[in-house]
Coordinates of C-alpha atoms (C1' of nucleotides) in Angstrom, one line a residue:
Chain K
X157 CA 0.0 0.0 0.0
X158 CA 2.8 2.4 1.0
X159 CA 4.6 1.3 -2.1
X160 CA 1.6 2.3 -4.2
X161 CA 1.8 5.8 -2.9
X162 CA 5.6 6.3 -3.0
X163 CA 6.0 4.7 -6.3
X164 CA 2.9 6.2 -7.8
X165 CA 4.8 7.3 -10.8
X166 CA 5.9 3.8 -11.6
X167 CA 2.6 2.1 -11.5
X168 CA 2.2 0.1 -14.6
X169 CA -0.2 1.8 -17.0
X170 CA -1.5 0.2 -20.2
X171 CA 0.0 2.1 -23.2
X172 CA -2.5 3.7 -25.6
X173 CA -3.2 2.5 -29.0
X174 CA -0.1 4.2 -30.3
X175 CA 2.2 3.1 -27.4
X176 CA 2.2 6.4 -25.3
X177 CA 2.0 5.9 -21.6
X178 CA -0.3 8.6 -20.2
X179 CA 0.4 10.7 -17.1
X180 CA -0.8 14.0 -15.6
X181 CA 2.5 15.5 -16.7
X182 CA 2.4 14.3 -20.3
X183 CA -1.1 15.5 -20.7
X184 CA -0.3 19.0 -19.3
X185 CA 2.7 19.3 -21.5
X186 CA 0.8 18.2 -24.6
X187 CA -2.0 20.6 -23.8
X188 CA 0.5 23.5 -23.6
X189 CA 2.2 22.4 -26.8
X190 CA -1.1 22.1 -28.6
X191 CA -2.1 25.6 -27.6
X192 CA 1.3 27.0 -28.5
X193 CA 1.4 25.3 -31.9
X194 CA -2.1 25.5 -33.2
X195 CA -3.7 28.3 -31.3
X196 CA -6.3 28.3 -28.5
X197 CA -9.2 27.2 -30.7
X198 CA -7.4 24.0 -31.5
X199 CA -7.7 22.9 -27.9
X200 CA -10.6 20.4 -27.7
X201 CA -10.5 17.2 -25.7
X202 CA -10.7 15.2 -28.9
X203 CA -7.7 17.0 -30.5
X204 CA -5.8 16.7 -27.2
X205 CA -6.6 13.0 -27.2
X206 CA -5.4 12.7 -30.8
X207 CA -2.2 14.6 -30.0
X208 CA -1.6 12.1 -27.2
X209 CA -2.2 9.2 -29.5
X210 CA -5.1 8.2 -27.2
X211 CA -8.9 8.3 -27.2
X212 CA -10.1 11.7 -25.9
X213 CA -12.0 10.1 -23.1
X214 CA -8.8 8.5 -21.6
X215 CA -7.9 12.0 -20.3
X216 CA -10.8 11.8 -17.9
X217 CA -8.8 9.2 -15.9
X218 CA -6.4 12.0 -15.0
X219 CA -8.5 15.2 -14.9
X220 CA -12.2 15.3 -13.9
X221 CA -13.0 17.7 -16.7
X222 CA -11.6 20.2 -19.1
X223 CA -11.8 23.0 -16.5
X224 CA -9.7 21.0 -14.0
X225 CA -7.1 20.4 -16.6
X226 CA -6.8 24.0 -17.5
X227 CA -6.5 25.1 -13.8
X228 CA -3.7 22.7 -13.4
X229 CA -2.1 24.1 -16.5
X230 CA -2.6 27.6 -15.0
X231 CA -0.6 26.8 -11.9
X232 CA 2.1 25.5 -14.2
X233 CA 2.2 28.9 -15.9
X234 CA 2.7 30.6 -12.6
X235 CA 5.6 28.3 -12.0
X236 CA 7.1 29.4 -15.3
X237 CA 6.8 33.0 -14.4
X238 CA 8.3 32.5 -11.0
X239 CA 11.2 30.5 -12.5
X240 CA 12.3 33.5 -14.4
X241 CA 12.1 35.9 -11.5
X242 CA 15.0 37.0 -9.4
X243 CA 14.6 39.7 -6.7
X244 CA 17.0 42.6 -7.0
X245 CA 16.0 44.4 -3.8
X246 CA 14.7 47.3 -5.8
X247 CA 11.0 46.9 -5.0
X248 CA 9.7 49.0 -7.9
X249 CA 11.9 47.2 -10.4
X250 CA 11.0 43.8 -8.9
X251 CA 7.3 44.5 -9.2
X252 CA 7.7 45.7 -12.7
X253 CA 9.7 42.6 -13.7
X254 CA 7.2 40.3 -12.1
X255 CA 4.3 42.0 -13.8
X256 CA 6.0 41.7 -17.2
X257 CA 6.9 38.0 -16.6
X258 CA 3.3 37.1 -15.6
X259 CA 1.9 39.1 -18.6
X260 CA 4.3 37.5 -21.1
X261 CA 3.7 34.0 -19.8
X262 CA -0.1 34.5 -19.9
X263 CA -0.1 35.9 -23.4
X264 CA 1.9 33.0 -24.6
X265 CA -1.0 30.8 -23.3
X266 CA -4.0 32.9 -24.0
X267 CA -6.7 30.2 -23.5
X268 CA -5.4 29.3 -20.1
X269 CA -5.0 33.0 -19.2
X270 CA -8.6 33.8 -20.0
X271 CA -10.0 30.9 -18.1
X272 CA -7.8 31.3 -15.0
X273 CA -7.6 35.1 -14.5
X274 CA -10.4 35.2 -12.0
X275 CA -9.8 31.9 -10.4
X276 CA -8.0 31.1 -7.1
X277 CA -6.2 27.7 -7.4
X278 CA -4.7 27.5 -4.0
X279 CA -2.0 25.4 -5.6
X280 CA 1.7 25.3 -4.8
X281 CA 3.0 27.8 -7.3
X282 CA 0.2 30.3 -6.7
X283 CA 1.0 30.4 -3.0
X284 CA 4.7 31.0 -3.7
X285 CA 3.7 33.9 -6.0
X286 CA 1.6 35.5 -3.3
X287 CA 4.4 35.1 -0.7
X288 CA 6.9 36.6 -3.1
X289 CA 4.8 39.7 -4.0
X290 CA 3.7 40.4 -0.4
X291 CA 7.4 40.1 0.5
X292 CA 8.4 42.7 -2.1
X293 CA 5.7 45.2 -0.9
X294 CA 6.4 44.7 2.8
X295 CA 10.1 45.0 2.1
X296 CA 9.3 48.3 0.5
X297 CA 8.1 49.6 3.8
X298 CA 4.3 49.4 3.3
X299 CA 2.4 48.4 6.4
X300 CA 0.7 45.0 6.4
X301 CA -2.8 46.3 5.4
X302 CA -1.5 48.6 2.7
X303 CA 0.8 45.8 1.3
X304 CA -2.2 43.5 1.0
X305 CA -4.3 46.2 -0.7
X306 CA -1.6 46.9 -3.2
X307 CA -0.9 43.3 -3.7
X308 CA -4.5 42.8 -4.5
X309 CA -4.6 45.7 -7.0
X310 CA -1.3 44.6 -8.6
X311 CA -2.3 41.0 -9.2
X312 CA -5.8 41.9 -10.4
X313 CA -4.4 44.5 -12.7
X314 CA -1.9 42.1 -14.2
X315 CA -4.3 39.2 -14.5
X316 CA -7.2 41.2 -15.9
X317 CA -5.0 42.9 -18.5
X318 CA -3.6 39.5 -19.4
X319 CA -7.1 38.1 -19.9
X320 CA -8.1 41.2 -22.0
X321 CA -5.1 41.0 -24.3
X322 CA -5.3 37.2 -24.5
X323 CA -8.9 37.4 -25.6
X324 CA -8.0 40.0 -28.2
X325 CA -5.2 37.7 -29.4
X326 CA -7.5 34.7 -29.6
X327 CA -10.1 36.3 -31.9
X328 CA -10.7 34.5 -35.1
X329 CA -9.2 36.0 -38.3
X330 CA -12.7 37.4 -39.2
X331 CA -13.1 39.1 -35.8
X332 CA -9.5 40.5 -35.9
X333 CA -10.3 41.8 -39.4
X334 CA -13.5 43.4 -38.1
X335 CA -11.5 45.3 -35.4
X336 CA -9.0 46.7 -37.9
X337 CA -11.7 47.8 -40.2
X338 CA -13.6 49.4 -37.3
X339 CA -10.6 51.5 -36.6
X340 CA -9.6 52.4 -40.1
X341 CA -13.0 52.3 -41.8
X342 CA -15.2 53.8 -39.1
X343 CA -13.0 55.8 -36.7
X344 CA -10.7 57.0 -39.5
X345 CA -13.6 58.6 -41.5
X346 CA -15.8 60.4 -39.0
X347 CA -17.0 64.0 -39.7
X348 CA -14.8 66.4 -37.8
X349 CA -17.8 68.7 -37.0
X350 CA -19.6 66.0 -35.1
X351 CA -16.5 64.2 -33.6
X352 CA -13.9 66.9 -33.1
X353 CA -11.9 65.1 -30.5
X354 CA -11.6 61.9 -32.5
X355 CA -10.8 63.9 -35.6
X356 CA -8.0 65.7 -33.8
X357 CA -6.5 62.4 -32.7
X358 CA -7.2 60.1 -35.7
X359 CA -3.5 59.4 -36.5
X360 CA -2.7 58.6 -32.9
X361 CA -5.8 56.5 -32.4
X362 CA -5.1 54.4 -35.5
X363 CA -1.5 53.7 -34.5
X364 CA -2.1 53.3 -30.8
X365 CA -5.3 51.2 -30.5
X366 CA -4.0 47.9 -32.1
X367 CA -1.3 47.7 -29.5
X368 CA -1.7 46.8 -25.9
X369 CA -1.9 49.6 -23.3
X370 CA -0.5 47.3 -20.6
X371 CA 2.9 49.0 -20.2
X372 CA 1.5 52.5 -20.0
X373 CA -1.1 51.4 -17.4
X374 CA 1.5 49.4 -15.4
X375 CA 3.9 52.4 -15.4
X376 CA 1.2 54.7 -14.2
X377 CA 0.1 52.3 -11.5
X378 CA 3.7 51.8 -10.3
X379 CA 4.4 55.5 -10.2
X380 CA 1.3 55.9 -8.1
X381 CA 2.5 53.3 -5.7
X382 CA 5.9 54.9 -5.5
X383 CA 4.2 58.3 -4.7
X384 CA 2.4 56.9 -1.7
X385 CA 5.3 55.2 -0.1
Chain W
X126 CA -37.8 52.0 -53.6
X127 CA -37.3 55.1 -51.5
X128 CA -40.3 54.1 -49.4
X129 CA -38.5 50.8 -48.8
X130 CA -35.6 52.6 -47.1
X131 CA -37.5 55.3 -45.3
X132 CA -40.1 53.0 -43.9
X133 CA -37.7 50.1 -43.4
X134 CA -39.3 49.5 -39.9
X135 CA -42.7 49.0 -41.4
X136 CA -41.8 46.5 -44.1
X137 CA -44.2 43.6 -44.0
X138 CA -42.4 40.6 -42.4
X139 CA -43.8 37.2 -42.3
X140 CA -44.5 36.2 -38.7
X141 CA -42.8 33.2 -37.4
X142 CA -44.4 29.8 -36.6
X143 CA -45.6 31.3 -33.3
X144 CA -46.7 34.6 -34.6
X145 CA -43.8 36.8 -33.5
X146 CA -42.6 39.4 -36.0
X147 CA -38.8 39.5 -35.8
X148 CA -36.7 42.6 -35.8
X149 CA -33.1 43.6 -34.9
X150 CA -34.5 45.2 -31.7
X151 CA -36.6 42.3 -30.6
X152 CA -33.7 39.9 -31.1
X153 CA -31.3 42.1 -29.1
X154 CA -33.7 42.5 -26.2
X155 CA -34.5 38.8 -26.2
X156 CA -30.7 38.1 -26.2
X157 CA -30.1 40.3 -23.2
X158 CA -33.0 38.7 -21.3
X159 CA -31.8 35.2 -22.1
X160 CA -28.3 36.1 -20.9
X161 CA -29.5 37.8 -17.7
X162 CA -31.9 35.0 -16.9
X163 CA -29.9 31.9 -17.8
X164 CA -26.3 33.0 -18.1
X165 CA -24.0 33.3 -21.1
X166 CA -23.6 29.6 -21.5
X167 CA -27.3 29.4 -22.1
X168 CA -26.9 31.7 -25.1
X169 CA -26.9 29.6 -28.2
X170 CA -28.5 30.5 -31.5
X171 CA -30.9 27.6 -31.1
X172 CA -32.0 28.7 -27.7
X173 CA -32.3 32.3 -28.8
X174 CA -34.4 31.0 -31.7
X175 CA -36.6 29.1 -29.4
X176 CA -37.0 32.1 -27.1
X177 CA -38.1 34.1 -30.1
X178 CA -40.5 31.4 -31.2
X179 CA -38.6 31.1 -34.4
X180 CA -36.2 28.7 -36.1
X181 CA -32.6 29.5 -35.0
X182 CA -31.6 30.2 -38.6
X183 CA -34.1 33.0 -39.0
X184 CA -31.8 35.2 -36.9
X185 CA -29.2 35.1 -39.7
X186 CA -31.6 37.4 -41.7
X187 CA -30.8 40.1 -39.1
X188 CA -27.2 39.4 -37.9
X189 CA -24.6 37.8 -40.1
X190 CA -23.4 35.6 -37.3
X191 CA -23.5 35.2 -33.5
X192 CA -20.5 37.4 -33.0
X193 CA -22.2 40.3 -34.9
X194 CA -25.2 39.9 -32.6
X195 CA -23.1 40.1 -29.5
X196 CA -21.3 43.2 -30.7
X197 CA -24.6 44.9 -31.2
X198 CA -25.7 44.0 -27.6
X199 CA -22.4 45.3 -26.3
X200 CA -23.0 48.6 -27.9
X201 CA -26.3 48.7 -26.2
X202 CA -24.6 48.5 -22.8
X203 CA -22.3 51.4 -23.7
X204 CA -25.5 53.4 -24.5
X205 CA -26.8 52.6 -21.0
X206 CA -23.6 53.9 -19.3
X207 CA -23.5 57.1 -21.4
X208 CA -27.1 57.8 -20.6
X209 CA -26.3 58.2 -17.0
X210 CA -23.2 60.5 -17.6
X211 CA -23.1 64.2 -17.3
X212 CA -19.9 66.2 -17.6
X213 CA -19.1 68.5 -14.7
X214 CA -15.9 70.1 -16.2
X215 CA -13.8 68.6 -13.4
X216 CA -11.8 66.2 -15.6
X217 CA -10.7 63.9 -12.8
X218 CA -14.1 63.7 -11.3
X219 CA -15.6 63.1 -14.8
X220 CA -13.2 60.3 -15.5
X221 CA -13.9 58.7 -12.2
X222 CA -17.6 58.9 -12.7
X223 CA -17.4 57.5 -16.2
X224 CA -15.3 54.6 -14.9
X225 CA -17.7 53.8 -12.2
X226 CA -20.7 54.0 -14.5
X227 CA -19.1 51.7 -17.1
X228 CA -18.0 49.3 -14.3
X229 CA -21.5 49.2 -12.7
X230 CA -23.3 48.7 -16.0
X231 CA -21.0 45.9 -17.0
X232 CA -21.3 44.2 -13.6
X233 CA -25.1 44.3 -13.9
X234 CA -24.7 42.4 -17.2
X235 CA -21.7 40.2 -16.4
X236 CA -22.2 37.7 -19.1
X237 CA -22.2 40.4 -21.8
X238 CA -19.3 42.2 -20.2
X239 CA -17.2 39.0 -20.3
X240 CA -18.0 38.5 -24.0
X241 CA -17.4 42.0 -25.1
X242 CA -14.6 43.4 -23.0
X243 CA -11.9 43.0 -25.7
X244 CA -14.0 43.8 -28.7
X245 CA -14.2 47.0 -30.8
X246 CA -17.8 47.5 -32.1
X247 CA -17.2 50.6 -34.2
X248 CA -20.9 51.3 -33.5
X249 CA -22.8 54.5 -32.7
X250 CA -22.6 54.5 -28.9
X251 CA -19.0 53.2 -28.7
X252 CA -18.0 56.1 -30.9
X253 CA -19.8 58.6 -28.7
X254 CA -18.0 57.1 -25.7
X255 CA -14.6 57.5 -27.4
X256 CA -15.4 61.1 -28.3
X257 CA -16.5 61.9 -24.8
X258 CA -13.5 60.4 -23.1
X259 CA -11.0 62.0 -25.5
X260 CA -12.8 65.3 -24.9
X261 CA -12.3 65.0 -21.2
X262 CA -8.6 64.3 -21.5
X263 CA -7.9 66.9 -24.1
X264 CA -9.9 69.4 -22.1
X265 CA -7.7 68.6 -19.1
X266 CA -4.7 69.9 -21.1
X267 CA -3.1 66.7 -22.3
X268 CA -1.7 66.9 -25.8
X269 CA -3.3 64.8 -28.5
X270 CA -0.8 61.9 -28.3
X271 CA -0.9 61.7 -24.5
X272 CA -4.7 62.0 -24.5
X273 CA -5.0 59.0 -26.8
X274 CA -2.5 57.0 -24.7
X275 CA -4.4 57.7 -21.5
X276 CA -7.7 57.1 -23.1
X277 CA -6.5 53.7 -24.2
X278 CA -5.2 52.8 -20.8
X279 CA -8.3 54.1 -19.1
X280 CA -10.8 52.2 -21.2
X281 CA -8.7 49.0 -21.1
X282 CA -8.4 49.2 -17.3
X283 CA -12.1 49.7 -16.8
X284 CA -13.1 47.0 -19.3
X285 CA -10.6 44.4 -18.2
X286 CA -11.5 44.9 -14.5
X287 CA -15.2 44.7 -15.4
X288 CA -14.6 41.4 -17.2
X289 CA -12.5 40.1 -14.3
X290 CA -15.0 40.9 -11.6
X291 CA -17.9 39.8 -13.8
X292 CA -16.2 36.5 -14.3
X293 CA -15.8 36.1 -10.5
X294 CA -19.4 37.0 -9.9
X295 CA -20.6 34.4 -12.4
X296 CA -18.7 31.4 -11.1
X297 CA -20.8 28.4 -10.4
X298 CA -21.6 27.8 -6.7
X299 CA -19.0 25.0 -6.6
X300 CA -16.3 27.2 -8.0
X301 CA -17.1 30.1 -5.7
X302 CA -17.0 27.7 -2.7
X303 CA -13.6 26.5 -3.9
X304 CA -12.3 30.0 -3.9
X305 CA -13.5 30.7 -0.3
X306 CA -12.0 27.4 0.9
X307 CA -8.7 28.2 -0.9
X308 CA -8.4 31.4 1.1
X309 CA -9.6 30.2 4.4
X310 CA -8.5 26.5 4.2
X311 CA -5.2 26.9 2.4
X312 CA -3.9 30.5 2.8
X313 CA -5.3 30.8 6.3
X314 CA -3.3 27.8 7.5
X315 CA 0.2 28.0 6.0
X316 CA 3.2 27.5 8.3
X317 CA 4.7 30.9 9.2
X318 CA 8.3 29.7 8.9
X319 CA 7.9 28.9 5.3
X320 CA 5.5 31.7 4.4
X321 CA 6.3 34.6 6.7
X322 CA 4.7 37.3 4.6
X323 CA 1.4 35.5 4.1
X324 CA 1.4 34.7 7.8
X325 CA 1.9 38.3 8.8
X326 CA -1.0 39.4 6.5
X327 CA -3.5 36.6 7.0
X328 CA -6.2 38.6 8.6
X329 CA -6.0 41.4 5.9
X330 CA -5.7 38.8 3.1
X331 CA -8.9 36.9 4.2
X332 CA -10.9 40.1 4.6
X333 CA -9.6 41.9 1.4
X334 CA -9.4 39.2 -1.2
X335 CA -13.1 38.5 -1.6
X336 CA -13.8 42.1 -2.4
X337 CA -13.0 43.8 -5.7
X338 CA -9.8 45.9 -5.9
X339 CA -11.3 48.1 -8.7
X340 CA -11.7 51.3 -6.6
X341 CA -8.2 51.1 -5.2
X342 CA -6.7 50.5 -8.6
X343 CA -8.8 53.2 -10.3
X344 CA -7.8 55.8 -7.6
X345 CA -4.1 54.9 -8.0
X346 CA -4.4 55.2 -11.8
X347 CA -6.2 58.5 -11.7
X348 CA -3.8 60.0 -9.1
X349 CA -0.9 59.0 -11.5
X350 CA -2.7 60.8 -14.4
X351 CA -3.2 63.9 -12.2
X352 CA 0.5 63.8 -11.3
X353 CA 1.6 63.9 -15.0
X354 CA -0.6 66.8 -16.1
Chain Q
dA6 C1' -39.4 38.3 -49.0
dC7 C1' -38.8 35.7 -45.3
dC8 C1' -38.9 31.5 -42.5
dT9 C1' -38.0 26.5 -42.1
dG10 C1' -35.6 22.3 -41.5
dA11 C1' -32.3 19.0 -43.0
dA12 C1' -27.6 18.6 -43.1
dC13 C1' -22.6 19.2 -42.0
dA14 C1' -18.8 19.3 -39.1
dC15 C1' -17.9 19.9 -34.9
dC16 C1' -18.2 20.0 -29.2
dG17 C1' -17.7 17.8 -23.8
dT18 C1' -18.8 14.0 -21.3
dT19 C1' -20.7 9.3 -19.8
dC20 C1' -20.5 4.5 -19.6
dA21 C1' -20.6 -0.3 -21.0
dA22 C1' -17.3 -3.3 -23.1
dG23 C1' -12.8 -4.8 -24.2
dT24 C1' -8.0 -6.1 -22.9
Chain R
dA7 C1' -6.4 -1.2 -14.1
dC8 C1' -6.7 1.3 -17.9
dC9 C1' -8.1 2.4 -22.6
dT10 C1' -11.7 2.4 -26.2
dG11 C1' -15.7 3.6 -28.9
dA12 C1' -20.4 4.2 -29.3
dA13 C1' -23.7 7.2 -27.8
dC14 C1' -25.9 11.4 -25.9
dA15 C1' -27.0 16.0 -26.0
dC16 C1' -25.5 19.6 -27.6
dC17 C1' -23.0 23.6 -30.9
dG18 C1' -22.7 27.5 -35.3
dT19 C1' -23.8 27.8 -39.9
dT20 C1' -25.2 26.8 -44.9
dC21 C1' -28.5 26.2 -48.3
dA22 C1' -32.3 24.3 -50.9
dA23 C1' -37.2 24.1 -50.3
dG24 C1' -41.4 26.0 -48.8
dT25 C1' -44.9 29.7 -48.2

DNA sequence: ACCTGAACACCGTTCAAGT
DNA sequence: ACCTGAACACCGTTCAAGT
């Protein structure tokens, strides 16, 4: 019985049709690869099964449902962000670096970012991230209550922006095209008498709106934190 | 021919099976009601057709596809926010009020907010909102390029936070329960030696995390804008 | 002119059967 | 013990046919 637990990894599993031996880890890695290679819309249980060389329903031996699988993958993304982080002792620079790492990792896995932005996993890597961020803010000299408030704002800002930009990135070609033509076709051609402010800013609007405003917002947010310390 | 255009609203339409006469407006209202009553996951073209007493495919006479329908509904929400806004001339107060109105309207229609946060509709009310916000920022004395950058940040901040908080509000009972127990069960009971920062902040974390951080973040953001003017 | 309904190519998930 | 595959209850959308 003890052996079963300790050697869980080595339990004999029947290989699939194509000889793969399934595991939680292999499924998560394949899931991430599928999203990275073929886009978020390619992630269905059937396609994941096919990529694993297994029947889609075999995955349900390892994850209760698709949502549970994606939450596990979400904690994995936090791990990836943390792995690239090294504290420098400069709290503002550290916050900025952490924000950019989280944002970048999320944008590389948009489907997961969208699903997990508003979820608390309570898993290993999420806890480490909370501890690290609270440490940075408390180390900056904020009292406990303020550190918590700013941690909350910081993490919600980064996660909500990640989800927003991930959703934009995941739009189908037709929808992305519609956004471009809304800006160039509609906003670029409004009568100046009726829309003087848009007319005065057209060039800036057309060049700015397709890009993310995350860096601008982050910098404004961090400068406000610095000002209250 | 001219009559056809001018009196477009009064064109004779064949009633559906159940006697309803379809229109863009009726479809949008039914769509909003369906989402409000049964959640976004209940919104399928087939269900919408059923709620209209029509075949699902009849909707395609009025909206090219589901996405186009949702964009129209999203623009309706913008109209609702704008209807409650009145400029005071105090740019900071006006921005704050607009942010809170948009946030509140979105949170009252969480399912639509989630679906539309990252979309550009290019429609009537969205255009009016852009014009209004750019006007506030240019009126505050920001140059055109800066006004556009700050408009972009402002609207993305409000929309992304709306979607984040709407998604949290819309979690199933099981998932909401899981979040509570993650905070109280997991974060409330971590060993202080390993997680000193979480341990020092436990009380504040447990009381702060269930609430939205939108107001804190918005105030920090606006104070940063004020500081750069 | 407008609505209908069959059809196509998909989903996530369950469960009895196979090995 | 684990994987398979049929089956169920859905999707969005197209298009020929009906009225």
